[in-house]
mmCIF file of C-alpha atoms in Angstrom:
data_model
loop_
_atom_site.group_PDB
_atom_site.id
_atom_site.type_symbol
_atom_site.label_atom_id
_atom_site.label_comp_id
_atom_site.label_asym_id
_atom_site.label_seq_id
_atom_site.Cartn_x
_atom_site.Cartn_y
_atom_site.Cartn_z
ATOM 1 C CA MET A 1 9.212 -4.074 17.093
ATOM 2 C CA GLN A 2 10.728 -0.744 17.945
ATOM 3 C CA ILE A 3 8.405 1.991 19.231
ATOM 4 C CA GLU A 4 9.511 4.293 16.392
ATOM 5 C CA GLN A 5 8.690 1.649 13.810
ATOM 6 C CA ALA A 6 5.254 1.104 15.354
ATOM 7 C CA ALA A 7 4.606 4.857 15.360
ATOM 8 C CA GLN A 8 5.471 5.063 11.652
ATOM 9 C CA GLY A 9 3.097 2.202 10.913
ATOM 10 C CA PHE A 10 0.224 3.843 12.779
ATOM 11 C CA ALA A 11 0.938 7.188 11.109
ATOM 12 C CA ALA A 12 0.856 5.494 7.706
ATOM 13 C CA MET A 13 -2.563 4.063 8.509
ATOM 14 C CA GLY A 14 -3.854 7.513 9.480
ATOM 15 C CA SER A 15 -5.360 8.090 6.049
ATOM 16 C CA GLU A 16 -8.650 6.710 4.732
ATOM 17 C CA ALA A 17 -7.094 6.132 1.309
ATOM 18 C CA ARG A 18 -4.147 4.200 2.749
ATOM 19 C CA LEU A 19 -6.514 2.080 4.820
ATOM 20 C CA GLU A 20 -8.421 1.254 1.614
ATOM 21 C CA VAL A 21 -5.161 0.204 -0.029
ATOM 22 C CA LEU A 22 -4.226 -1.979 2.949
ATOM 23 C CA ARG A 23 -7.678 -3.569 3.008
ATOM 24 C CA ALA A 24 -7.424 -4.428 -0.699
ATOM 25 C CA LEU A 25 -3.977 -5.946 -0.173
ATOM 26 C CA VAL A 26 -5.060 -7.977 2.850
ATOM 27 C CA ARG A 27 -8.028 -9.352 0.909
ATOM 28 C CA ALA A 28 -5.731 -10.301 -1.980
ATOM 29 C CA GLY A 29 -3.553 -12.402 0.308
ATOM 30 C CA THR A 30 0.078 -13.329 -0.123
ATOM 31 C CA GLU A 31 -0.021 -13.092 -3.932
ATOM 32 C CA GLY A 32 -0.532 -9.347 -3.649
ATOM 33 C CA LEU A 33 -1.897 -7.031 -6.322
ATOM 34 C CA THR A 34 -0.449 -5.031 -9.145
ATOM 35 C CA ILE A 35 -0.642 -1.270 -8.836
ATOM 36 C CA GLY A 36 -3.279 -1.271 -11.573
ATOM 37 C CA ALA A 37 -5.415 -3.771 -9.654
ATOM 38 C CA ILE A 38 -5.137 -1.689 -6.483
ATOM 39 C CA ARG A 39 -6.208 1.383 -8.446
ATOM 40 C CA GLU A 40 -9.217 -0.468 -9.895
ATOM 41 C CA ARG A 41 -10.323 -1.701 -6.460
ATOM 42 C CA THR A 42 -9.862 1.605 -4.659
ATOM 43 C CA GLY A 43 -10.551 4.183 -7.361
ATOM 44 C CA ILE A 44 -7.513 6.202 -6.273
ATOM 45 C CA ALA A 45 -5.836 8.274 -9.005
ATOM 46 C CA PRO A 46 -2.477 6.844 -10.177
ATOM 47 C CA SER A 47 -0.290 9.695 -8.913
ATOM 48 C CA THR A 48 -2.061 9.742 -5.557
ATOM 49 C CA LEU A 49 -1.822 5.963 -5.280
ATOM 50 C CA ALA A 50 1.925 6.104 -5.925
ATOM 51 C CA HIS A 51 2.261 8.602 -3.065
ATOM 52 C CA HIS A 52 0.267 6.408 -0.674
ATOM 53 C CA LEU A 53 2.182 3.261 -1.636
ATOM 54 C CA LYS A 54 5.485 5.058 -1.078
ATOM 55 C CA PHE A 55 4.277 6.138 2.372
ATOM 56 C CA LEU A 56 3.108 2.600 3.265
ATOM 57 C CA SER A 57 6.314 1.069 1.956
ATOM 58 C CA GLY A 58 8.444 3.561 3.896
ATOM 59 C CA ALA A 59 6.617 2.581 7.075
ATOM 60 C CA GLY A 60 7.346 -1.097 6.388
ATOM 61 C CA LEU A 61 3.686 -2.025 5.940
ATOM 62 C CA VAL A 62 3.914 -3.161 2.311
ATOM 63 C CA ASP A 63 6.610 -4.582 0.072
ATOM 64 C CA GLN A 64 6.835 -3.856 -3.626
ATOM 65 C CA GLN A 65 8.412 -6.269 -6.090
ATOM 66 C CA LYS A 66 8.964 -5.908 -9.802
ATOM 67 C CA ASP A 67 7.665 -8.732 -11.955
ATOM 68 C CA GLY A 68 8.642 -7.964 -15.520
ATOM 69 C CA ARG A 69 6.976 -4.637 -16.297
ATOM 70 C CA SER A 70 4.540 -4.862 -13.384
ATOM 71 C CA VAL A 71 4.980 -3.874 -9.759
ATOM 72 C CA ILE A 72 3.279 -6.138 -7.236
#
């Protein structure tokens, strides 16, 4: 792991909301969660959740996959 990549990962985890998202995803396991399920478990508003997921994805901490009309 490059030092820059590690720094981005730690920066992405520097938010309470993003840590809640990561905790929900870790608890869900390898099957992951839909964005709606993450929102239900964390109580984060949809637009705010999209921002946090983009940040986490950009840091390489989460992967998003489309499954039909859902994003997991």
